[in-house]
Each structure stands twice: as structure tokens, then as C-alpha cells.
Tab-separated table of C-alpha atoms in Angstrom:
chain	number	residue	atom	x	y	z
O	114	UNK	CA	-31.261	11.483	16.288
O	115	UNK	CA	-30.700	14.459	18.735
O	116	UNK	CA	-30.196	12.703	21.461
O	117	UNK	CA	-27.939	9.585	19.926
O	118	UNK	CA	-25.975	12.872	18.683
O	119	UNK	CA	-25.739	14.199	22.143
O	120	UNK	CA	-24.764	10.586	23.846
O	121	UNK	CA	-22.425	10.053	21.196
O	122	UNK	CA	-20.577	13.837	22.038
O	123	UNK	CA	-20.518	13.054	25.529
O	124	UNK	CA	-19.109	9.636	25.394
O	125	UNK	CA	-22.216	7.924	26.642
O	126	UNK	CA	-22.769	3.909	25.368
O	127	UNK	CA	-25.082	3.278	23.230
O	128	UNK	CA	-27.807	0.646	23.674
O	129	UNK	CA	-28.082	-2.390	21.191
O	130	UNK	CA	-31.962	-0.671	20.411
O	131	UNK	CA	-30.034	3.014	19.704
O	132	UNK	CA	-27.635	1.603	17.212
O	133	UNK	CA	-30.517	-0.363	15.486
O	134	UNK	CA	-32.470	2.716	14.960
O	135	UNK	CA	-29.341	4.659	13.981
O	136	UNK	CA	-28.816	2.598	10.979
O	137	UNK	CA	-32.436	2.219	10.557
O	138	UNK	CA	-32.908	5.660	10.520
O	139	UNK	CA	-29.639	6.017	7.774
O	140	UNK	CA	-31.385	3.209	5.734
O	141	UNK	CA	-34.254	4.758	5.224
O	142	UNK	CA	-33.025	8.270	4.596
O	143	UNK	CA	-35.265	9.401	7.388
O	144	UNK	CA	-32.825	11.917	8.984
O	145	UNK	CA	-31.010	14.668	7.002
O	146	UNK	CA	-27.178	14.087	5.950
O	147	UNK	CA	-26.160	17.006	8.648
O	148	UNK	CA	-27.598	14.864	11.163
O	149	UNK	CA	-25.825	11.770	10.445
O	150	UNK	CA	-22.468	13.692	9.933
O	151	UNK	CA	-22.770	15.255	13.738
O	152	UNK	CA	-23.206	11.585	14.994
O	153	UNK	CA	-20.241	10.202	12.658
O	154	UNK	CA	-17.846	13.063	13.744
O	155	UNK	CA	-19.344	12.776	17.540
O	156	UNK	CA	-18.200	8.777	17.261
O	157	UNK	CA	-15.132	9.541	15.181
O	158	UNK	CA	-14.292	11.551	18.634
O	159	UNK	CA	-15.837	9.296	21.204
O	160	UNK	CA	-14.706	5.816	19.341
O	161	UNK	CA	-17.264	3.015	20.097
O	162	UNK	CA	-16.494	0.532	22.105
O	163	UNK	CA	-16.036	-3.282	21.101
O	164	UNK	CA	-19.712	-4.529	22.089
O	165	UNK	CA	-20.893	-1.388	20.434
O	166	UNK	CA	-19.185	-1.983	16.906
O	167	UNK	CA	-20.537	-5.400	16.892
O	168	UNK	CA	-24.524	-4.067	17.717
O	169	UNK	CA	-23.711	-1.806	14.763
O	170	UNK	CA	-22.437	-3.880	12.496
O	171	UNK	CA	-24.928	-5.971	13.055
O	172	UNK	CA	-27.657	-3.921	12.476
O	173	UNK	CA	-26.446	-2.358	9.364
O	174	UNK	CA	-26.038	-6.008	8.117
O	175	UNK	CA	-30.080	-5.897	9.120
O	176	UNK	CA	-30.929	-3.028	7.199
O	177	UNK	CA	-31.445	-5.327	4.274
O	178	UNK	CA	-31.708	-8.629	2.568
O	179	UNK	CA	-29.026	-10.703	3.269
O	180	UNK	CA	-27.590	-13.159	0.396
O	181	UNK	CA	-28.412	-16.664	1.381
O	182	UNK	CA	-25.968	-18.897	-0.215
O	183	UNK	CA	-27.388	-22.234	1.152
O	184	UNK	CA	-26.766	-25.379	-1.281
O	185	UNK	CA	-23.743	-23.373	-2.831
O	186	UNK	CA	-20.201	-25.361	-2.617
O	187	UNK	CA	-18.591	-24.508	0.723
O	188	UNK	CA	-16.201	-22.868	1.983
O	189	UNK	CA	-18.110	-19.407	1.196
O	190	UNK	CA	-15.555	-16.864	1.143
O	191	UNK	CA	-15.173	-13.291	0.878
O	192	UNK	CA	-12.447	-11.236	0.500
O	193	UNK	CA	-12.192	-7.614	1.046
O	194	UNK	CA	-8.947	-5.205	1.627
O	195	UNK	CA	-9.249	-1.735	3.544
O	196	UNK	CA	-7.735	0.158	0.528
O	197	UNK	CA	-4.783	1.617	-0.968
O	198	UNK	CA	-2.983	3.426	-3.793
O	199	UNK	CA	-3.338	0.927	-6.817
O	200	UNK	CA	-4.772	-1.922	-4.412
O	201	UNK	CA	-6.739	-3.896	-7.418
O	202	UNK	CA	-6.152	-7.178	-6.156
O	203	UNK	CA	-9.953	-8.123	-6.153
O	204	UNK	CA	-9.770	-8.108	-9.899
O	205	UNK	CA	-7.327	-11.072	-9.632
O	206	UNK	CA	-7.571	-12.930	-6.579
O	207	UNK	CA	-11.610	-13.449	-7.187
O	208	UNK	CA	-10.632	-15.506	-10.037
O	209	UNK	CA	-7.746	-17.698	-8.791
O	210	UNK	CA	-9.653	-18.252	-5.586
O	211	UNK	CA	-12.970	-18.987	-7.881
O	212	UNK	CA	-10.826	-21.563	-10.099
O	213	UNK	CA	-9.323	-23.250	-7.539
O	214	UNK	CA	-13.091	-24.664	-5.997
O	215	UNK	CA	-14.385	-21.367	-3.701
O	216	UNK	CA	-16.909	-19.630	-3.649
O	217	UNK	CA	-16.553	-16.039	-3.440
O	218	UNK	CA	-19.423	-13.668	-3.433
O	219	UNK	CA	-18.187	-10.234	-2.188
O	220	UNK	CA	-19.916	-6.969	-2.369
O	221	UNK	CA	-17.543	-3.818	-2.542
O	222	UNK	CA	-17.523	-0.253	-2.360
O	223	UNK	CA	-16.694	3.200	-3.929
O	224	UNK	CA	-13.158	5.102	-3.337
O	225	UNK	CA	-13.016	6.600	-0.152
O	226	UNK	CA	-9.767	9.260	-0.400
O	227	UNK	CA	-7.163	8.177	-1.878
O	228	UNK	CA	-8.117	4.662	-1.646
O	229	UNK	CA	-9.375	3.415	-5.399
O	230	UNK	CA	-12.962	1.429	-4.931
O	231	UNK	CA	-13.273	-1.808	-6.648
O	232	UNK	CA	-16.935	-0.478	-7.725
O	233	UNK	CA	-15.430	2.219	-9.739
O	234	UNK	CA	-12.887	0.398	-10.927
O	235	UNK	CA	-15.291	-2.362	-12.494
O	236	UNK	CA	-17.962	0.667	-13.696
O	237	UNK	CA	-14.701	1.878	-15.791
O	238	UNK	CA	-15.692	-1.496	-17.664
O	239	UNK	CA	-18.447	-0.542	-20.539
O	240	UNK	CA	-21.505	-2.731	-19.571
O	241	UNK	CA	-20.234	-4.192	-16.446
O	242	UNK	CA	-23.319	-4.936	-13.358
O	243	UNK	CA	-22.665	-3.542	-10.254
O	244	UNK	CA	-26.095	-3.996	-8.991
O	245	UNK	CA	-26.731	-7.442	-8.880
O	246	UNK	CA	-30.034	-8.394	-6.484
O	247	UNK	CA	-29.067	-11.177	-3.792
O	248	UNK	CA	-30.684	-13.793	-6.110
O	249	UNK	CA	-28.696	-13.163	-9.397
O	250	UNK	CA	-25.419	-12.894	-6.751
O	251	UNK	CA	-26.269	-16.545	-6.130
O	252	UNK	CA	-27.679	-17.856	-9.545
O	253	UNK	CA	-24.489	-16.865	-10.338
O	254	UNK	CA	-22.370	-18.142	-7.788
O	255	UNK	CA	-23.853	-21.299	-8.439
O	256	UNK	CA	-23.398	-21.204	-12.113
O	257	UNK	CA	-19.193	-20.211	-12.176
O	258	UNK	CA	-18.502	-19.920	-8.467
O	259	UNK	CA	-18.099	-15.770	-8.104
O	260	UNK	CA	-19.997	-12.992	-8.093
O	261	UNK	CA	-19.718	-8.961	-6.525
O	262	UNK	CA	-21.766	-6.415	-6.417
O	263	UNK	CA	-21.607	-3.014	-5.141
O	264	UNK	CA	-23.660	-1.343	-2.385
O	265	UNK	CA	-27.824	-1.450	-3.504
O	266	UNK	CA	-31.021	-0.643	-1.957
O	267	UNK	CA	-31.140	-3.878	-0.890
O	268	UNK	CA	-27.952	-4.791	0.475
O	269	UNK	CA	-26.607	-3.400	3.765
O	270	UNK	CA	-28.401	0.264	2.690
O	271	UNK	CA	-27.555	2.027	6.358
O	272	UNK	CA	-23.786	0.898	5.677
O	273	UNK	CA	-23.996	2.782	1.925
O	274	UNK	CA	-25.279	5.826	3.658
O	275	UNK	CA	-23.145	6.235	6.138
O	276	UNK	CA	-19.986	5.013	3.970
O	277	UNK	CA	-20.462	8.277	1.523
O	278	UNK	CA	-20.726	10.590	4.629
O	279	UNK	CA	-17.555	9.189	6.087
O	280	UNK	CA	-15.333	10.551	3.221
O	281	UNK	CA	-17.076	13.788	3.446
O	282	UNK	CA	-16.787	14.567	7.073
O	283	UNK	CA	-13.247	13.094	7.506
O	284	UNK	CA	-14.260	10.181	10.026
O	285	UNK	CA	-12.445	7.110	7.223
O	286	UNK	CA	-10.316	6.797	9.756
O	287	UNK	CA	-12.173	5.513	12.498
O	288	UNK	CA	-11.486	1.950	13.879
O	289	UNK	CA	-15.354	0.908	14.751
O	290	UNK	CA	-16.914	2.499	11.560
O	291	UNK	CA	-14.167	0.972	9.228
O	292	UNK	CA	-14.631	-2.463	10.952
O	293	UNK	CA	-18.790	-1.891	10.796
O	294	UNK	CA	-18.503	-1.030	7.583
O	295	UNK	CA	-16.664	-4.136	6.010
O	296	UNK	CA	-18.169	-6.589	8.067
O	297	UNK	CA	-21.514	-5.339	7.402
O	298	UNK	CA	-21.227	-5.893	3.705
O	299	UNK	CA	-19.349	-9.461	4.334
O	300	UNK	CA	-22.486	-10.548	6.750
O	301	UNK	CA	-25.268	-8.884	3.727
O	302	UNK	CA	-23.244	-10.861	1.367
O	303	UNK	CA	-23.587	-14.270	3.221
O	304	UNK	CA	-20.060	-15.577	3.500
O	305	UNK	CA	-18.847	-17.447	6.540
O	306	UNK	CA	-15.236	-16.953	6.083
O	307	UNK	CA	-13.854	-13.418	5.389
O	308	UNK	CA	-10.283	-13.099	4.166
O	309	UNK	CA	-9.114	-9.636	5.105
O	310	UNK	CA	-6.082	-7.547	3.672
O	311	UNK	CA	-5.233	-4.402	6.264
O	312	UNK	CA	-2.985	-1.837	4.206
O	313	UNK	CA	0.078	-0.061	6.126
O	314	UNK	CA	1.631	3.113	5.397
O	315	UNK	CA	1.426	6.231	3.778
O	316	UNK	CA	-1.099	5.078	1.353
O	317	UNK	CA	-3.431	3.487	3.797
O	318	UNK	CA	-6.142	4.749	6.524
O	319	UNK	CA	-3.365	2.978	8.589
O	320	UNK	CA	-0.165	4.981	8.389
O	321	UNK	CA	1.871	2.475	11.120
O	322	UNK	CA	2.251	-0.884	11.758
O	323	UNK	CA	0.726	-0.282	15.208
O	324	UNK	CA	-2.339	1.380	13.873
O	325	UNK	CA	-3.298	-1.599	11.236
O	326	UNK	CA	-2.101	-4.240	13.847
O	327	UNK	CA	-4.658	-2.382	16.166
O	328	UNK	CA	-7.421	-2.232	13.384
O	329	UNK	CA	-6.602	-6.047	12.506
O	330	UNK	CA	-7.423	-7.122	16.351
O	331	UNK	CA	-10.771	-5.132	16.345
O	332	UNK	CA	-11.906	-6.782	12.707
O	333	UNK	CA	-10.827	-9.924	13.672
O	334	UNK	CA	-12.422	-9.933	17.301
O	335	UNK	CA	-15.608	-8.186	15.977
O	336	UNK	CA	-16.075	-10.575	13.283
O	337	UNK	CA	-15.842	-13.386	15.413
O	338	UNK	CA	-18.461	-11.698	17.550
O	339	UNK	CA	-20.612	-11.357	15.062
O	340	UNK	CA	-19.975	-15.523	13.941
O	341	UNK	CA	-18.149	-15.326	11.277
O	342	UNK	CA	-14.458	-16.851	10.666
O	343	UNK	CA	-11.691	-14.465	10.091
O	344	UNK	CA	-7.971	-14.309	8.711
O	345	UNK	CA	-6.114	-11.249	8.251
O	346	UNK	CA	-2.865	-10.232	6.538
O	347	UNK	CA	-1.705	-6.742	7.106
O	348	UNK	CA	0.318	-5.531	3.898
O	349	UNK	CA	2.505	-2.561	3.324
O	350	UNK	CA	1.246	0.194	1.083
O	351	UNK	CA	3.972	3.008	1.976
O	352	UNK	CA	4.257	2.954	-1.827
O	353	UNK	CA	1.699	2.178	-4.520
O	354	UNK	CA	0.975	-1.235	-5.427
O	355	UNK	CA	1.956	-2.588	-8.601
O	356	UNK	CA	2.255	0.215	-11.205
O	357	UNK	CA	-0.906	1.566	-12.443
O	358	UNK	CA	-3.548	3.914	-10.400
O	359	UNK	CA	-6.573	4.663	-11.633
O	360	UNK	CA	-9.494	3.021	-12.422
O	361	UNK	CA	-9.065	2.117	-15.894
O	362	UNK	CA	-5.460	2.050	-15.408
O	363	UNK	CA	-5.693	-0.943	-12.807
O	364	UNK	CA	-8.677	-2.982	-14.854
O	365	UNK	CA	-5.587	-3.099	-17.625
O	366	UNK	CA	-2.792	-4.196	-14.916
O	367	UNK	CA	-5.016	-6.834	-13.490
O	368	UNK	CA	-5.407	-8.147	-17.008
O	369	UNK	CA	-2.058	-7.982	-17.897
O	370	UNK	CA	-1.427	-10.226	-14.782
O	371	UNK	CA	-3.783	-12.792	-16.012
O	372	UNK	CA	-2.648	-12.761	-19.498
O	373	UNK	CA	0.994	-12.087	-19.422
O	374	UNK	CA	3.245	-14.948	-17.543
O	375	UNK	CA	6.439	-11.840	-17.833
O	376	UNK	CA	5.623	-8.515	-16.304
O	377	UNK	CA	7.846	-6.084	-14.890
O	378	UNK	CA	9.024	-5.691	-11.757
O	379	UNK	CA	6.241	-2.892	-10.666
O	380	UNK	CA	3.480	-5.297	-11.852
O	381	UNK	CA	5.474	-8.605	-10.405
O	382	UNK	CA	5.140	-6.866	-6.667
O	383	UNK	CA	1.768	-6.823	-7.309
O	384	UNK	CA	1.238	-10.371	-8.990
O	385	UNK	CA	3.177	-11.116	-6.424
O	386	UNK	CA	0.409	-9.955	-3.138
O	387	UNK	CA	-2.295	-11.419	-4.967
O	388	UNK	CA	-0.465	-15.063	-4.818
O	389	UNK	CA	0.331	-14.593	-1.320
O	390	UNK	CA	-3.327	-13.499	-0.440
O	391	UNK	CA	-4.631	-16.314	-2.737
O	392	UNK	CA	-2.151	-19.133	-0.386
O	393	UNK	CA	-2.963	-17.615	2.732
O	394	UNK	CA	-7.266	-17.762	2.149
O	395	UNK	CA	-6.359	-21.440	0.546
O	396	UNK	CA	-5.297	-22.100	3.585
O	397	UNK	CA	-7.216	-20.306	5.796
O	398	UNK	CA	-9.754	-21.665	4.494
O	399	UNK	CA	-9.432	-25.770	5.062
O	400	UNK	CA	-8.767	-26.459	1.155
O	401	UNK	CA	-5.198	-26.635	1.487
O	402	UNK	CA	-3.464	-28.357	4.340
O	403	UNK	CA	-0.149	-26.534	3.777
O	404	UNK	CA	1.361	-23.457	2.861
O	405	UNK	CA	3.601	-24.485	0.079
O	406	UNK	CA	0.528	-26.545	-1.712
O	407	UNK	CA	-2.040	-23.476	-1.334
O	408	UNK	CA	0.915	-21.762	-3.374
O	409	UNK	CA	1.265	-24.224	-5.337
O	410	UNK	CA	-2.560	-24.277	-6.327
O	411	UNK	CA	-2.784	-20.453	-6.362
O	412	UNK	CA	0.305	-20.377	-8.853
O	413	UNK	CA	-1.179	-23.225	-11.144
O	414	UNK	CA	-4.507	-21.482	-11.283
O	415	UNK	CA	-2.601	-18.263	-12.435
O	416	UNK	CA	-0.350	-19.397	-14.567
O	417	UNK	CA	-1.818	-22.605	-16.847
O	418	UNK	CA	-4.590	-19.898	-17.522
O	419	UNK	CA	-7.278	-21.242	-15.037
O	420	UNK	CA	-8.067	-17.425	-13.309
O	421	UNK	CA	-8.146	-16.270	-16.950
O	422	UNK	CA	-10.672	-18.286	-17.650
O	423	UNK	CA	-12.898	-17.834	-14.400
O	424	UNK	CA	-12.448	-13.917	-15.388
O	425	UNK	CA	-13.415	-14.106	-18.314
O	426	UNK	CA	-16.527	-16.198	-17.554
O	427	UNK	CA	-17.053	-13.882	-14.425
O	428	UNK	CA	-17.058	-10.344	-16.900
O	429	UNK	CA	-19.177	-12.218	-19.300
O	430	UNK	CA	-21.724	-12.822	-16.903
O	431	UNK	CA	-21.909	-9.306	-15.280
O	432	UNK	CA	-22.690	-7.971	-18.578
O	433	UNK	CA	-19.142	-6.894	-19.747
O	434	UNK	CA	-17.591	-7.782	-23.339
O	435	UNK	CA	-14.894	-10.940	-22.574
O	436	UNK	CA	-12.660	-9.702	-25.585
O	437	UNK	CA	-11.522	-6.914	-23.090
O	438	UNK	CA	-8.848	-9.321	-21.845
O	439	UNK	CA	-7.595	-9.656	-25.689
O	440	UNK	CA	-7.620	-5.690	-26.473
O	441	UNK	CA	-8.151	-4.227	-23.196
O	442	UNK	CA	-6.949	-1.048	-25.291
O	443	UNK	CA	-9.954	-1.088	-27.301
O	444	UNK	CA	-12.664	-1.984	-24.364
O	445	UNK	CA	-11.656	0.307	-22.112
O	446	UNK	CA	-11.395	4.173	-21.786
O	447	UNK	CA	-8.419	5.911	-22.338
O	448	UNK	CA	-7.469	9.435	-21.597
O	449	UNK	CA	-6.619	11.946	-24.261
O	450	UNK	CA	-2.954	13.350	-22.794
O	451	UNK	CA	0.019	11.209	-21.611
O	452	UNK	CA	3.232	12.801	-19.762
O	453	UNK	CA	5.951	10.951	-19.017
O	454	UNK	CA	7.913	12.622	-15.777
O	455	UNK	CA	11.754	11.876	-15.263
O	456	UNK	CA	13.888	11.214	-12.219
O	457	UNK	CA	15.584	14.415	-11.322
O	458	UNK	CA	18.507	13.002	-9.466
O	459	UNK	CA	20.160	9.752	-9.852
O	460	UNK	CA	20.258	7.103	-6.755
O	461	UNK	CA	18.629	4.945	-5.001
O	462	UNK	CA	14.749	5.503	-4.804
O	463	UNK	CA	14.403	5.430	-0.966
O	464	UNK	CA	10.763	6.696	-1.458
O	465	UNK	CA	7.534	7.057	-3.781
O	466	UNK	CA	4.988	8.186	-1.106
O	467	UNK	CA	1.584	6.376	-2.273
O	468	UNK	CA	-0.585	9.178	-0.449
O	469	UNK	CA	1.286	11.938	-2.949
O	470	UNK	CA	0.341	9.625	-5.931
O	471	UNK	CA	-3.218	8.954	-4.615
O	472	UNK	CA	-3.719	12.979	-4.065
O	473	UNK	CA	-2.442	13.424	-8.216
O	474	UNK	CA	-4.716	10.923	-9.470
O	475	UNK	CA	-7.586	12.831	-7.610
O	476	UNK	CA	-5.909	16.104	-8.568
O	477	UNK	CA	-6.518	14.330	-12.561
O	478	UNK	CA	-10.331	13.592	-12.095
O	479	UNK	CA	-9.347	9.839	-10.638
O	480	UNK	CA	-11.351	9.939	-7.333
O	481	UNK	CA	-13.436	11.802	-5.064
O	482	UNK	CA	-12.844	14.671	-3.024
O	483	UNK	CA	-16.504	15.313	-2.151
O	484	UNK	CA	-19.567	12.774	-1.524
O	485	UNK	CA	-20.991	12.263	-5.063
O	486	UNK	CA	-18.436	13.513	-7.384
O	487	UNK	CA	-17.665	12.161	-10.613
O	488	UNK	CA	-14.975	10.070	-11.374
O	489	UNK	CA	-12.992	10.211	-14.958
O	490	UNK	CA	-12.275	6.230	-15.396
O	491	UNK	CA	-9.379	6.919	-18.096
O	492	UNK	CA	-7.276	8.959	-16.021
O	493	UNK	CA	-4.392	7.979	-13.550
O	494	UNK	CA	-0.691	7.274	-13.141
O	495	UNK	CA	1.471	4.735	-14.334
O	496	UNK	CA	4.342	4.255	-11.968
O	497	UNK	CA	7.708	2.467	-13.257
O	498	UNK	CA	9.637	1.840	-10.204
O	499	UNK	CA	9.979	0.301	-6.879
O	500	UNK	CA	11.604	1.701	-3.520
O	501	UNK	CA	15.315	0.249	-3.700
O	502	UNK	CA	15.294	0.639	-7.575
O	503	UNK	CA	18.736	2.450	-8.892
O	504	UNK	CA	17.613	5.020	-11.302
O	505	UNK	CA	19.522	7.729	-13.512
O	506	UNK	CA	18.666	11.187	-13.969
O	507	UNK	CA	16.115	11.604	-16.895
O	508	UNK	CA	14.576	7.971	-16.276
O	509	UNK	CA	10.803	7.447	-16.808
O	510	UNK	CA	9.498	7.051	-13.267
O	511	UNK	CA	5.575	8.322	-13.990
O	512	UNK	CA	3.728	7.982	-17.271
O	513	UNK	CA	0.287	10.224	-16.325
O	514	UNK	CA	-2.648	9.787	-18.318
O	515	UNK	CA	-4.687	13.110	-17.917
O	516	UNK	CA	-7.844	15.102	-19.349
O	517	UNK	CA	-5.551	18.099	-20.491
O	518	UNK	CA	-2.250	19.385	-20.377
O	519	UNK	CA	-2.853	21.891	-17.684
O	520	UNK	CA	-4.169	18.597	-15.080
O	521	UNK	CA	-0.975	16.637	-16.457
O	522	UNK	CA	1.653	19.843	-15.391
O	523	UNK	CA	-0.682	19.835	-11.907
O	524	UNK	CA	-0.124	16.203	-11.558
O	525	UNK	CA	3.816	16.333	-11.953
O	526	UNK	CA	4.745	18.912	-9.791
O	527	UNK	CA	3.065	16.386	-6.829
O	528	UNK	CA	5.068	13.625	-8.642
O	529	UNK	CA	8.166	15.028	-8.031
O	530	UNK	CA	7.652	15.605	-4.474
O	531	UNK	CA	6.750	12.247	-4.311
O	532	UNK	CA	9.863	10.793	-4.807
O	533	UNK	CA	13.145	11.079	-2.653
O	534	UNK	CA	16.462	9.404	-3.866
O	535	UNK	CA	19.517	8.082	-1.423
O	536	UNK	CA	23.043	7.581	-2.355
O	537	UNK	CA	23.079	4.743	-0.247
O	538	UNK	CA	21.287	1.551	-1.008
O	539	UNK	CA	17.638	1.103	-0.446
O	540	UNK	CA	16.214	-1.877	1.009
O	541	UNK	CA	12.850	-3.458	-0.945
O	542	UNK	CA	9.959	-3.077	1.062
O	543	UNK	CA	8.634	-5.828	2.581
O	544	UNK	CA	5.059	-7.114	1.429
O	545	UNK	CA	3.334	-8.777	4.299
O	546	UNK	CA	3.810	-7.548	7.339
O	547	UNK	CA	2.170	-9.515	9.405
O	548	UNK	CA	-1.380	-11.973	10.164
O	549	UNK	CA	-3.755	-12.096	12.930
């Protein structure tokens, strides 16, 4: 490892045989954690190059079994999104993509900042699996057409080494080891199509629209390199997404999406992105010819029930209790203190910076600040406007859902800073941003 490190620091390119023993070596645990953080920061500094990021991504793909989803119903897709504040759209768009004839098999990760992971998300879910082996991913697949899984022994193990360090030794924001680290897990999990949703903004690893344009070239042109098909959306996450964050918090939301054809306007943004991303995979995909009919199919799926269904099918089968999506109040955890915190001023909200909501929620117990630290599922923040909203002074904008009163006081102090108001009209952010 001492002299990858070294190569690494001075900018030198790796060889395809280096790379393979780097994630060998992270596999197998064979090199201690200071090691592997010199080499991340070293290539955090000294960014791999494009032939580079593929050999890696490659290999960590090699570091384990790989799900074979031969004789399964094409197309095989997966769908992943780099992360935001509130970003649970896996917990809907799995199911409308399952019900309308994919098949989705998608392994997923932990919270990496202030990014929510769909693995802790799901574990907030009393009895849910999120260690399926690659057989019961595709006995299941088979059986009702999804299945996900976090990061095993088995599956892509160098990518679920290095993934923990990353958060630790503040390299997330890397462009190679974010693309490695996706595609990695989309190769292990055996899909030939990968649907991608880059986040923009304040919330995001990407803070501009040149940064996540940049980062959707680079996954799109190393997936391709590495055979497999493509599409991304890039999607603005300058403010959270939807209304609740936190892990709990967002299991409920997604629910109420699936269950609830009236939802305010917080939860309609979202409902809203997970439609779009539905159309756009549709279509991406070959099983819609058009635009307008992949809607059309994603809304119908939605709507008449049909993702309900599929989700309730999907939890059943993962080991979690399917009356959840009838009393999600009495499945799932729910934290001992609310606080509701007012608007200050009246206006026009001209912001509610995700990455201040993001830092309260972790600032509550909601996510992790350091590699291995526990996560409270019940805790988070329920947000109750949009940017462009008109609000009055003393109007709910937060509900927080906290441990104890001295964490809730914490948590709206970065609230308020959150927020800034305009006398002037606001103008909605726009969703999608933009496709490669």
C-alpha cells in the first residue's frame, strides 16, 4: 500500500494490476483504515483519471459475487441517486417502475453527510432485510420483480470499505470515487441499464450546475466503459426534497405518497420527481416509446394503487410487517419531543438551505458525523414550505422531532438560519435541471 500511497501523492497513474490489488487489499481488510485513508485523501488530491476510474470500478465490482439475473424479465434496471436532504425517492420509484413490468434489483448504501442512505432509511423499518445474498436478490426478483439490498460481504466488499472511509476523511466529494462507488454496486447488482439521479445545490456533493453536469459526463462515460447503458437526470436539491428528513420521517412521506392521491404542496414536489424519474427510466429504458405515455404509465401505476401494491408485496418479502402502509404511526419509530419553529418575518421564502437542514437532523441523532456512528431512526425535520411560498410571521415552517428538548432548541437555532425571506416575489425552483 506504501507505494500506491506514494504514486497516488505524486500524481503518478496507476496500473489496471495496482487498482485491482487496492480494492483487493480494502476487501479483505488486509491493510489498516489509516492506510486506506492516506490513499483516499492522496486521490481526493490527485483525482484519477477516466481509464483509471473505470479499472477501479471495475475491480471493486470484482471484489465479490456479482448478482446474475439471467432468465429474469428484461430490461434489468437499477436506479440509484447521489444523495440529498430528504432524497427518498427509492422508496417510491422501485415500486412504480416494478409495477409497470421492470425489473429493478438495486443495492444501496448508508448516509454519507448530510445525504440520508436508503439503507438506513429501510433499517428504520422493524424487521426489514438489508442483507439479502445474490440468490434471494433474484428468487425474489423473479417472484414480484424488485429487490435491494445494502452493502454485504459478498457484494462489492472493497466498495463498502472504502465508502465508510470516504465520509470520515472528507474525500465524498471526489468525482472518480463517487462514480466508482455507484457503478460498482450497479455492476455487483447485475443490471444492464442504470437510471441515475445527480443532485444540485446546497444539499448535494454537487453545489453547481457545472459541478453535477461535470459528475454526470464522468458517470455516464465511465459506465459506458464499463458496458453498461446509462441515463442521467441532474435534479436540484438547493432545498430539501419533499418535506420530511429523517429516516423514519421519509419511510412515512414515501407512504403517504403511495397511499394518499392529495398531499401538500411540500410532499407534491416530491411526488412530483419521482413521476418524472419514473417517465424518464420508462423511457430510457425501451418500454415506452414516448414521453407523454411513460407518464402516463408512471401516473397510472401511482395513482389506481398499482406501486402500492408492488410495495407492499416488496416490504412483505424483505421481512417487514405490510400493515405499515395502513398505520405507519404504529410500525414505525417515533421520537419522544416535537417543536414546531415559526417564520420570523413575513415574505417571500427566497431560501431554505437543504445543507442547514441536513446539518440539524445530524445535530438531532439523524446521521453520521463519524464512520460507524449510530443513527436515531425517529428523529428528523418536517419542513412545511417551498422556496417562492408567501408566509406570515408566526407560520409553522419546521415541525422537529427530537430525543430531548435541549437537541430540539439546538436544532432551531440552525433552522432559523436556514431560512431567508424577500419582499419581492420568489420564483419556484426548478426540478430537473438537465439529462445527459
Amino acid at each position: 500500500m506504501h507505494s500506491l500511497i506514494a504514486k497516488r501523492r505524486d500524481g503518478v497513474e496507476h496500473t489496471q494490476d495496482e487498482l485491482r490489488f487496492l480494492a483487493q487489499t480494502a476487501a479483505k481488510g488486509s491493510a489498516p483504515d489509516y492506510q486506506l485513508a492516506a490513499w483516499l485523501m492522496a486521490a481526493y488530491l490527485r483525482e484519477l483519471g477516466s481509464l483509471e476510474t473505470a479499472w477501479l470500478t471495475m475491480a471493486m465490482a470484482e471484489t465479490g459475487e456479482r448478482v446474475d439475473l439471467a432468465g429474469l424479465p428484461k430490461p434489468w434496471v437499477d436506479k440509484h441517486s447521489t444523495g440529498g436532504v430528504g432524497d427518498k425517492t427509492t422508496l417510491v420509484v422501485l415500486p412504480i417502475l416494478a409495477a409497470c413490468g421492470l425489473t429493478v434489483v438495486k443495492m444501496s448504501g448508508r448516509g454519507l453527510g448530510i445525504t440520508g442512505g436508503t439503507v438506513d432509511k429501510l433499517e428504520s423499518v422493524p424487521g426489514f432485510r438489508m442483507d439479502l445474498t445474490p440468490a434471494e436478490m433474484k428468487a425474489q426478483a423473479e417472484e414480484i420483480g424488485i429487490a435491494i439490498t445494502g452493502q454485504t460481504a459478498n457484494l462489492a466488499p472493497a466498495d463498502g470499505a472504502l465508502y465508510a472511509l470516504r465520509d470520515a476523511t472528507a474525500t465524498v466529494e471526489s468525482t472518480p470515487l463517487i462514480v466508482s462507488s455507484i457503478l460498482s454496486k450497479k455492476i455487483a447488482g447485475g443490471a444492464e441499464m442504470v437510471s441515475l439521479d445527480v443532485k444540485c445545490g446546497s444539499g448535494a456533493f454537487m453545489k453547481t450546475f457545472q459541478q453535477a453536469n461535470h459528475l454526470a459526463g464522468w458517470l455516464k462515460g465511465i459506465g459506458e466503459q464499463c458496458g453498461l447503458k446509462v441515463h442521467v437526470v441532474i435534479t436540484d436539491m438547493d432545498q430539501p426534497l419533499g418535506s420530511a428528513v429523517g429516516n423514519a420521517l421519509e419511510v412515512r412521506e414515501a407512504i403517504q405518497v403511495m397511499t394518499e392521491k392529495r398531499v401538500p404542496p411540500t410532499v407534491a414536489r416530491f411526488r412530483a420527481l419521482c413521476l418524472e424519474l419514473c417517465a424518464q427510466t420508462l423511457l430510457f429504458s425501451g418500454k415506452l416509446a414516448s414521453k407523454a405515455g411513460a407518464r402516463t404509465v408512471a401516473e397510472d401505476a401511482l395513482m389506481k394503487g398499482k406501486a402500492l401494491a408492488k410495495a407492499k408485496e416488496w416490504f412483505a418479502a424483505q421481512g417487514a410487517n405490510p400493515a405499515l402502509f395502513d398505520e405507519p404511526d404504529t410500525h414505525l419509530p417515533s421520537a419522544p419531543i416535537k417543536r414546531q419553529v415559526a417564520a420570523n418575518l413575513g415574505g417571500h421564502l427566497a431560501q431554505i438551505a437543504a445543507d442547514a437542514v441536513g446539518r440539524a437532523v445530524i445535530d438531532l441523532g439523524g446521521g453520521r458525523r463519524n464512520k460507524g456512528d449510530r443513527i436515531d431512526p425517529a428523529v428528523g425535520v418536517e419542513v412545511h414550505a417551498v422556496v417562492g411560498d408567501e408566509v406570515t410571521s408566526g407560520q409553522a415552517l419546521f415541525t422537529i422531532h427530537a430525543s430531548s428538548d435541549e437537541a430540539a432548541l439546538r436544532a432551531e437555532k440552525s433552522l432559523q438560519e436556514a431560512v431567508k425571506y424577500s419582499e419581492d416575489e420568489v420564483t419556484p425552483h426548478t426540478l430537473v435541471l438537465g439529462t445527459r
